[in-house]
Amino acid sequence: RKEVEQDPGPFNVPEGATVAFNCTYSNSASQSFFWYRQDCRKEPKLLMSVYSSGNEDGRFTAQLNRASQYISLLIRDSKLSDSATYLCVVNSGGFKTIFGAGTRLFVKA
Amino acid sequence: EAGVAQSPRYKIIEKRQSVAFWCNPISGHATLYWYQQILGQGPKLLIQFQNNGVVDDSQLPKDRFSAERLKGVDSTLKIQPAKLEDSAVYLCASSPQGEKAFFGQGTRLTVV
C-alpha cells in the first residue's frame, strides 16, 4: 500500500460546481498535512494547510479525519482557473514529507 | 522575498553522461529538499537536508546520484552516469523547519 494515495481522476466538472477530493495516508503517526496545487509544467505551490478542526480559505475547505486516516479538499463554485493537479502532502514526523500522485481537475465552461 | 532559485531550467544530455543541478533556497530556510517528478506522477523525495546534514536520503539512488549542501545554504544534485529513466523534472524546495515547502521552478532533464 502506498503511503499516500489519491484518486488520479481526472475530475471533469462544469463551472460553478462543487468538487471534493480525498487522500488517504497509511502512517497513523503522521503529524501535518497540506494540499498543494500544480499547474501544467509548473512547480507545486502550497494551497493550504489542513488542521484537525478543519479549515476554510475562500472557496476551499480542508478536512482531516485522523480515525479513518484521510484528508479532503472541497472546492465550491469552481472556476476555470481551478483547473490543475491537486497534490496531497503528508508529513510523517522526523521531517519526512510524502506527496501523493495528485488528482487532476478540469473545470469546463 | 526571493523564491527558490534553480538552474539550469532545461538540460538535454546523452545517457552515461553526467549532469549537475544547482539550488539556492529561500534565505533563512534550514530545510532543503530535492524531488524527482516523472511525468504524470507526484514528486518523489530524493534527499532532504536540515542545514548541511542529511535527514533522509532513503530514496536516492546512491550508485549514480549524489547531493551536497555545503555551508547549509546552496545545494547541488549530481547524476553520474545518467540513464534514460532519469528523464524527469528535478525540483528543489525549502522550508523554515521541515513543514510547508516552497518550490523552485525545477530543472527539466531529458536523457537521450
mmCIF file with all atom_site columns, N, CA, C and O in Angstrom, chain A residues 12-42:
data_model
loop_
_atom_site.group_PDB
_atom_site.id
_atom_site.type_symbol
_atom_site.label_atom_id
_atom_site.label_alt_id
_atom_site.label_comp_id
_atom_site.label_asym_id
_atom_site.label_entity_id
_atom_site.label_seq_id
_atom_site.pdbx_PDB_ins_code
_atom_site.Cartn_x
_atom_site.Cartn_y
_atom_site.Cartn_z
_atom_site.occupancy
_atom_site.B_iso_or_equiv
_atom_site.pdbx_formal_charge
_atom_site.auth_seq_id
_atom_site.auth_comp_id
_atom_site.auth_asym_id
_atom_site.auth_atom_id
_atom_site.pdbx_PDB_model_num
ATOM 1   N N  . ASN A 1 12 ? -13.854 15.985 -14.222 1.00 0.00 ? 12 ASN A N  1
ATOM 2   C CA . ASN A 1 12 ? -14.314 16.981 -15.191 1.00 0.00 ? 12 ASN A CA 1
ATOM 3   C C  . ASN A 1 12 ? -15.607 17.573 -14.654 1.00 0.00 ? 12 ASN A C  1
ATOM 4   O O  . ASN A 1 12 ? -16.611 16.868 -14.540 1.00 0.00 ? 12 ASN A O  1
ATOM 5   N N  . VAL A 1 13 ? -15.586 18.858 -14.321 1.00 0.00 ? 13 VAL A N  1
ATOM 6   C CA . VAL A 1 13 ? -16.771 19.477 -13.733 1.00 0.00 ? 13 VAL A CA 1
ATOM 7   C C  . VAL A 1 13 ? -17.069 20.780 -14.453 1.00 0.00 ? 13 VAL A C  1
ATOM 8   O O  . VAL A 1 13 ? -16.178 21.428 -15.005 1.00 0.00 ? 13 VAL A O  1
ATOM 9   N N  . PRO A 1 14 ? -18.344 21.191 -14.444 1.00 0.00 ? 14 PRO A N  1
ATOM 10  C CA . PRO A 1 14 ? -18.684 22.480 -15.061 1.00 0.00 ? 14 PRO A CA 1
ATOM 11  C C  . PRO A 1 14 ? -18.381 23.623 -14.094 1.00 0.00 ? 14 PRO A C  1
ATOM 12  O O  . PRO A 1 14 ? -18.316 23.424 -12.870 1.00 0.00 ? 14 PRO A O  1
ATOM 13  N N  . GLU A 1 15 ? -18.220 24.787 -14.644 1.00 0.00 ? 15 GLU A N  1
ATOM 14  C CA . GLU A 1 15 ? -18.047 25.974 -13.804 1.00 0.00 ? 15 GLU A CA 1
ATOM 15  C C  . GLU A 1 15 ? -19.179 26.075 -12.813 1.00 0.00 ? 15 GLU A C  1
ATOM 16  O O  . GLU A 1 15 ? -20.335 25.786 -13.130 1.00 0.00 ? 15 GLU A O  1
ATOM 17  N N  . GLY A 1 16 ? -18.852 26.475 -11.597 1.00 0.00 ? 16 GLY A N  1
ATOM 18  C CA . GLY A 1 16 ? -19.865 26.646 -10.567 1.00 0.00 ? 16 GLY A CA 1
ATOM 19  C C  . GLY A 1 16 ? -20.142 25.391 -9.754  1.00 0.00 ? 16 GLY A C  1
ATOM 20  O O  . GLY A 1 16 ? -20.829 25.463 -8.725  1.00 0.00 ? 16 GLY A O  1
ATOM 21  N N  . ALA A 1 17 ? -19.608 24.278 -10.187 1.00 0.00 ? 17 ALA A N  1
ATOM 22  C CA . ALA A 1 17 ? -19.854 23.025 -9.467  1.00 0.00 ? 17 ALA A CA 1
ATOM 23  C C  . ALA A 1 17 ? -19.021 22.969 -8.184  1.00 0.00 ? 17 ALA A C  1
ATOM 24  O O  . ALA A 1 17 ? -18.039 23.696 -8.013  1.00 0.00 ? 17 ALA A O  1
ATOM 25  N N  . THR A 1 18 ? -19.454 22.076 -7.310  1.00 0.00 ? 18 THR A N  1
ATOM 26  C CA . THR A 1 18 ? -18.680 21.748 -6.110  1.00 0.00 ? 18 THR A CA 1
ATOM 27  C C  . THR A 1 18 ? -18.007 20.401 -6.340  1.00 0.00 ? 18 THR A C  1
ATOM 28  O O  . THR A 1 18 ? -18.641 19.461 -6.817  1.00 0.00 ? 18 THR A O  1
ATOM 29  N N  . VAL A 1 19 ? -16.741 20.325 -6.015  1.00 0.00 ? 19 VAL A N  1
ATOM 30  C CA . VAL A 1 19 ? -15.998 19.081 -6.223  1.00 0.00 ? 19 VAL A CA 1
ATOM 31  C C  . VAL A 1 19 ? -15.161 18.782 -4.978  1.00 0.00 ? 19 VAL A C  1
ATOM 32  O O  . VAL A 1 19 ? -14.704 19.710 -4.296  1.00 0.00 ? 19 VAL A O  1
ATOM 33  N N  . ALA A 1 20 ? -15.026 17.507 -4.677  1.00 0.00 ? 20 ALA A N  1
ATOM 34  C CA . ALA A 1 20 ? -14.275 17.102 -3.486  1.00 0.00 ? 20 ALA A CA 1
ATOM 35  C C  . ALA A 1 20 ? -13.265 16.023 -3.843  1.00 0.00 ? 20 ALA A C  1
ATOM 36  O O  . ALA A 1 20 ? -13.560 15.116 -4.631  1.00 0.00 ? 20 ALA A O  1
ATOM 37  N N  . PHE A 1 21 ? -12.083 16.137 -3.240  1.00 0.00 ? 21 PHE A N  1
ATOM 38  C CA . PHE A 1 21 ? -11.034 15.135 -3.402  1.00 0.00 ? 21 PHE A CA 1
ATOM 39  C C  . PHE A 1 21 ? -10.695 14.556 -2.040  1.00 0.00 ? 21 PHE A C  1
ATOM 40  O O  . PHE A 1 21 ? -10.659 15.279 -1.048  1.00 0.00 ? 21 PHE A O  1
ATOM 41  N N  . ASN A 1 22 ? -10.414 13.269 -2.032  1.00 0.00 ? 22 ASN A N  1
ATOM 42  C CA . ASN A 1 22 ? -9.936  12.629 -0.811  1.00 0.00 ? 22 ASN A CA 1
ATOM 43  C C  . ASN A 1 22 ? -8.516  12.136 -0.992  1.00 0.00 ? 22 ASN A C  1
ATOM 44  O O  . ASN A 1 22 ? -8.068  11.878 -2.113  1.00 0.00 ? 22 ASN A O  1
ATOM 45  N N  . CYS A 1 23 ? -7.854  11.977 0.119   1.00 0.00 ? 23 CYS A N  1
ATOM 46  C CA . CYS A 1 23 ? -6.487  11.473 0.120   1.00 0.00 ? 23 CYS A CA 1
ATOM 47  C C  . CYS A 1 23 ? -6.336  10.623 1.373   1.00 0.00 ? 23 CYS A C  1
ATOM 48  O O  . CYS A 1 23 ? -6.685  11.072 2.464   1.00 0.00 ? 23 CYS A O  1
ATOM 49  N N  . THR A 1 24 ? -5.853  9.405  1.227   1.00 0.00 ? 24 THR A N  1
ATOM 50  C CA . THR A 1 24 ? -5.645  8.541  2.394   1.00 0.00 ? 24 THR A CA 1
ATOM 51  C C  . THR A 1 24 ? -4.160  8.387  2.669   1.00 0.00 ? 24 THR A C  1
ATOM 52  O O  . THR A 1 24 ? -3.330  8.444  1.756   1.00 0.00 ? 24 THR A O  1
ATOM 53  N N  . TYR A 1 25 ? -3.823  8.207  3.929   1.00 0.00 ? 25 TYR A N  1
ATOM 54  C CA . TYR A 1 25 ? -2.428  8.019  4.313   1.00 0.00 ? 25 TYR A CA 1
ATOM 55  C C  . TYR A 1 25 ? -2.316  6.814  5.227   1.00 0.00 ? 25 TYR A C  1
ATOM 56  O O  . TYR A 1 25 ? -3.258  6.463  5.939   1.00 0.00 ? 25 TYR A O  1
ATOM 57  N N  . SER A 1 26 ? -1.170  6.179  5.196   1.00 0.00 ? 26 SER A N  1
ATOM 58  C CA . SER A 1 26 ? -1.041  4.899  5.902   1.00 0.00 ? 26 SER A CA 1
ATOM 59  C C  . SER A 1 26 ? -0.388  5.018  7.277   1.00 0.00 ? 26 SER A C  1
ATOM 60  O O  . SER A 1 26 ? -0.600  4.156  8.138   1.00 0.00 ? 26 SER A O  1
ATOM 61  N N  . ASN A 1 27 ? 0.383   6.069  7.493   1.00 0.00 ? 27 ASN A N  1
ATOM 62  C CA . ASN A 1 27 ? 1.101   6.191  8.760   1.00 0.00 ? 27 ASN A CA 1
ATOM 63  C C  . ASN A 1 27 ? 0.259   6.956  9.775   1.00 0.00 ? 27 ASN A C  1
ATOM 64  O O  . ASN A 1 27 ? 0.053   8.157  9.652   1.00 0.00 ? 27 ASN A O  1
ATOM 65  N N  . SER A 1 28 ? -0.218  6.229  10.778  1.00 0.00 ? 28 SER A N  1
ATOM 66  C CA . SER A 1 28 ? -1.087  6.854  11.772  1.00 0.00 ? 28 SER A CA 1
ATOM 67  C C  . SER A 1 28 ? -0.356  7.897  12.613  1.00 0.00 ? 28 SER A C  1
ATOM 68  O O  . SER A 1 28 ? -0.985  8.699  13.289  1.00 0.00 ? 28 SER A O  1
ATOM 69  N N  . ALA A 1 29 ? 0.968   7.887  12.560  1.00 0.00 ? 29 ALA A N  1
ATOM 70  C CA . ALA A 1 29 ? 1.740   8.861  13.329  1.00 0.00 ? 29 ALA A CA 1
ATOM 71  C C  . ALA A 1 29 ? 1.961   10.166 12.560  1.00 0.00 ? 29 ALA A C  1
ATOM 72  O O  . ALA A 1 29 ? 2.646   11.068 13.042  1.00 0.00 ? 29 ALA A O  1
ATOM 73  N N  . SER A 1 30 ? 1.389   10.276 11.379  1.00 0.00 ? 30 SER A N  1
ATOM 74  C CA . SER A 1 30 ? 1.562   11.486 10.571  1.00 0.00 ? 30 SER A CA 1
ATOM 75  C C  . SER A 1 30 ? 1.082   12.699 11.342  1.00 0.00 ? 30 SER A C  1
ATOM 76  O O  . SER A 1 30 ? 0.067   12.653 12.050  1.00 0.00 ? 30 SER A O  1
ATOM 77  N N  . GLN A 1 31 ? 1.811   13.779 11.179  1.00 0.00 ? 31 GLN A N  1
ATOM 78  C CA . GLN A 1 31 ? 1.579   14.924 12.045  1.00 0.00 ? 31 GLN A CA 1
ATOM 79  C C  . GLN A 1 31 ? 1.007   16.147 11.348  1.00 0.00 ? 31 GLN A C  1
ATOM 80  O O  . GLN A 1 31 ? 0.272   16.918 11.969  1.00 0.00 ? 31 GLN A O  1
ATOM 81  N N  . SER A 1 32 ? 1.379   16.367 10.116  1.00 0.00 ? 32 SER A N  1
ATOM 82  C CA . SER A 1 32 ? 0.859   17.555 9.451   1.00 0.00 ? 32 SER A CA 1
ATOM 83  C C  . SER A 1 32 ? 0.532   17.237 8.001   1.00 0.00 ? 32 SER A C  1
ATOM 84  O O  . SER A 1 32 ? 1.092   16.310 7.412   1.00 0.00 ? 32 SER A O  1
ATOM 85  N N  . PHE A 1 33 ? -0.378  18.043 7.481   1.00 0.00 ? 33 PHE A N  1
ATOM 86  C CA . PHE A 1 33 ? -0.994  17.727 6.207   1.00 0.00 ? 33 PHE A CA 1
ATOM 87  C C  . PHE A 1 33 ? -1.209  18.998 5.401   1.00 0.00 ? 33 PHE A C  1
ATOM 88  O O  . PHE A 1 33 ? -1.532  20.047 5.965   1.00 0.00 ? 33 PHE A O  1
ATOM 89  N N  . PHE A 1 34 ? -1.055  18.861 4.092   1.00 0.00 ? 34 PHE A N  1
ATOM 90  C CA . PHE A 1 34 ? -1.171  20.034 3.235   1.00 0.00 ? 34 PHE A CA 1
ATOM 91  C C  . PHE A 1 34 ? -1.807  19.638 1.915   1.00 0.00 ? 34 PHE A C  1
ATOM 92  O O  . PHE A 1 34 ? -1.724  18.483 1.486   1.00 0.00 ? 34 PHE A O  1
ATOM 93  N N  . TRP A 1 35 ? -2.386  20.616 1.269   1.00 0.00 ? 35 TRP A N  1
ATOM 94  C CA . TRP A 1 35 ? -2.775  20.493 -0.138  1.00 0.00 ? 35 TRP A CA 1
ATOM 95  C C  . TRP A 1 35 ? -1.925  21.471 -0.947  1.00 0.00 ? 35 TRP A C  1
ATOM 96  O O  . TRP A 1 35 ? -1.806  22.642 -0.595  1.00 0.00 ? 35 TRP A O  1
ATOM 97  N N  . TYR A 1 36 ? -1.369  20.945 -2.031  1.00 0.00 ? 36 TYR A N  1
ATOM 98  C CA . TYR A 1 36 ? -0.628  21.765 -2.975  1.00 0.00 ? 36 TYR A CA 1
ATOM 99  C C  . TYR A 1 36 ? -1.369  21.740 -4.307  1.00 0.00 ? 36 TYR A C  1
ATOM 100 O O  . TYR A 1 36 ? -2.060  20.779 -4.641  1.00 0.00 ? 36 TYR A O  1
ATOM 101 N N  . ARG A 1 37 ? -1.147  22.769 -5.067  1.00 0.00 ? 37 ARG A N  1
ATOM 102 C CA . ARG A 1 37 ? -1.706  22.854 -6.407  1.00 0.00 ? 37 ARG A CA 1
ATOM 103 C C  . ARG A 1 37 ? -0.543  22.903 -7.384  1.00 0.00 ? 37 ARG A C  1
ATOM 104 O O  . ARG A 1 37 ? 0.460   23.598 -7.150  1.00 0.00 ? 37 ARG A O  1
ATOM 105 N N  . GLN A 1 38 ? -0.683  22.156 -8.484  1.00 0.00 ? 38 GLN A N  1
ATOM 106 C CA . GLN A 1 38 ? 0.362   22.180 -9.503  1.00 0.00 ? 38 GLN A CA 1
ATOM 107 C C  . GLN A 1 38 ? -0.278  22.383 -10.872 1.00 0.00 ? 38 GLN A C  1
ATOM 108 O O  . GLN A 1 38 ? -1.074  21.560 -11.335 1.00 0.00 ? 38 GLN A O  1
ATOM 109 N N  . ASP A 1 39 ? 0.062   23.489 -11.498 1.00 0.00 ? 39 ASP A N  1
ATOM 110 C CA . ASP A 1 39 ? -0.382  23.752 -12.858 1.00 0.00 ? 39 ASP A CA 1
ATOM 111 C C  . ASP A 1 39 ? 0.535   23.031 -13.831 1.00 0.00 ? 39 ASP A C  1
ATOM 112 O O  . ASP A 1 39 ? 1.679   22.697 -13.504 1.00 0.00 ? 39 ASP A O  1
ATOM 113 N N  . CYS A 1 40 ? 0.023   22.816 -15.039 1.00 0.00 ? 40 CYS A N  1
ATOM 114 C CA . CYS A 1 40 ? 0.755   22.058 -16.043 1.00 0.00 ? 40 CYS A CA 1
ATOM 115 C C  . CYS A 1 40 ? 2.139   22.654 -16.275 1.00 0.00 ? 40 CYS A C  1
ATOM 116 O O  . CYS A 1 40 ? 2.279   23.861 -16.520 1.00 0.00 ? 40 CYS A O  1
ATOM 117 N N  . ARG A 1 41 ? 3.163   21.853 -16.143 1.00 0.00 ? 41 ARG A N  1
ATOM 118 C CA . ARG A 1 41 ? 4.552   22.230 -16.383 1.00 0.00 ? 41 ARG A CA 1
ATOM 119 C C  . ARG A 1 41 ? 5.054   23.339 -15.441 1.00 0.00 ? 41 ARG A C  1
ATOM 120 O O  . ARG A 1 41 ? 5.980   24.071 -15.773 1.00 0.00 ? 41 ARG A O  1
ATOM 121 N N  . LYS A 1 42 ? 4.420   23.423 -14.277 1.00 0.00 ? 42 LYS A N  1
ATOM 122 C CA . LYS A 1 42 ? 4.857   24.376 -13.269 1.00 0.00 ? 42 LYS A CA 1
ATOM 123 C C  . LYS A 1 42 ? 5.206   23.622 -11.986 1.00 0.00 ? 42 LYS A C  1
ATOM 124 O O  . LYS A 1 42 ? 4.934   22.443 -11.849 1.00 0.00 ? 42 LYS A O  1
#
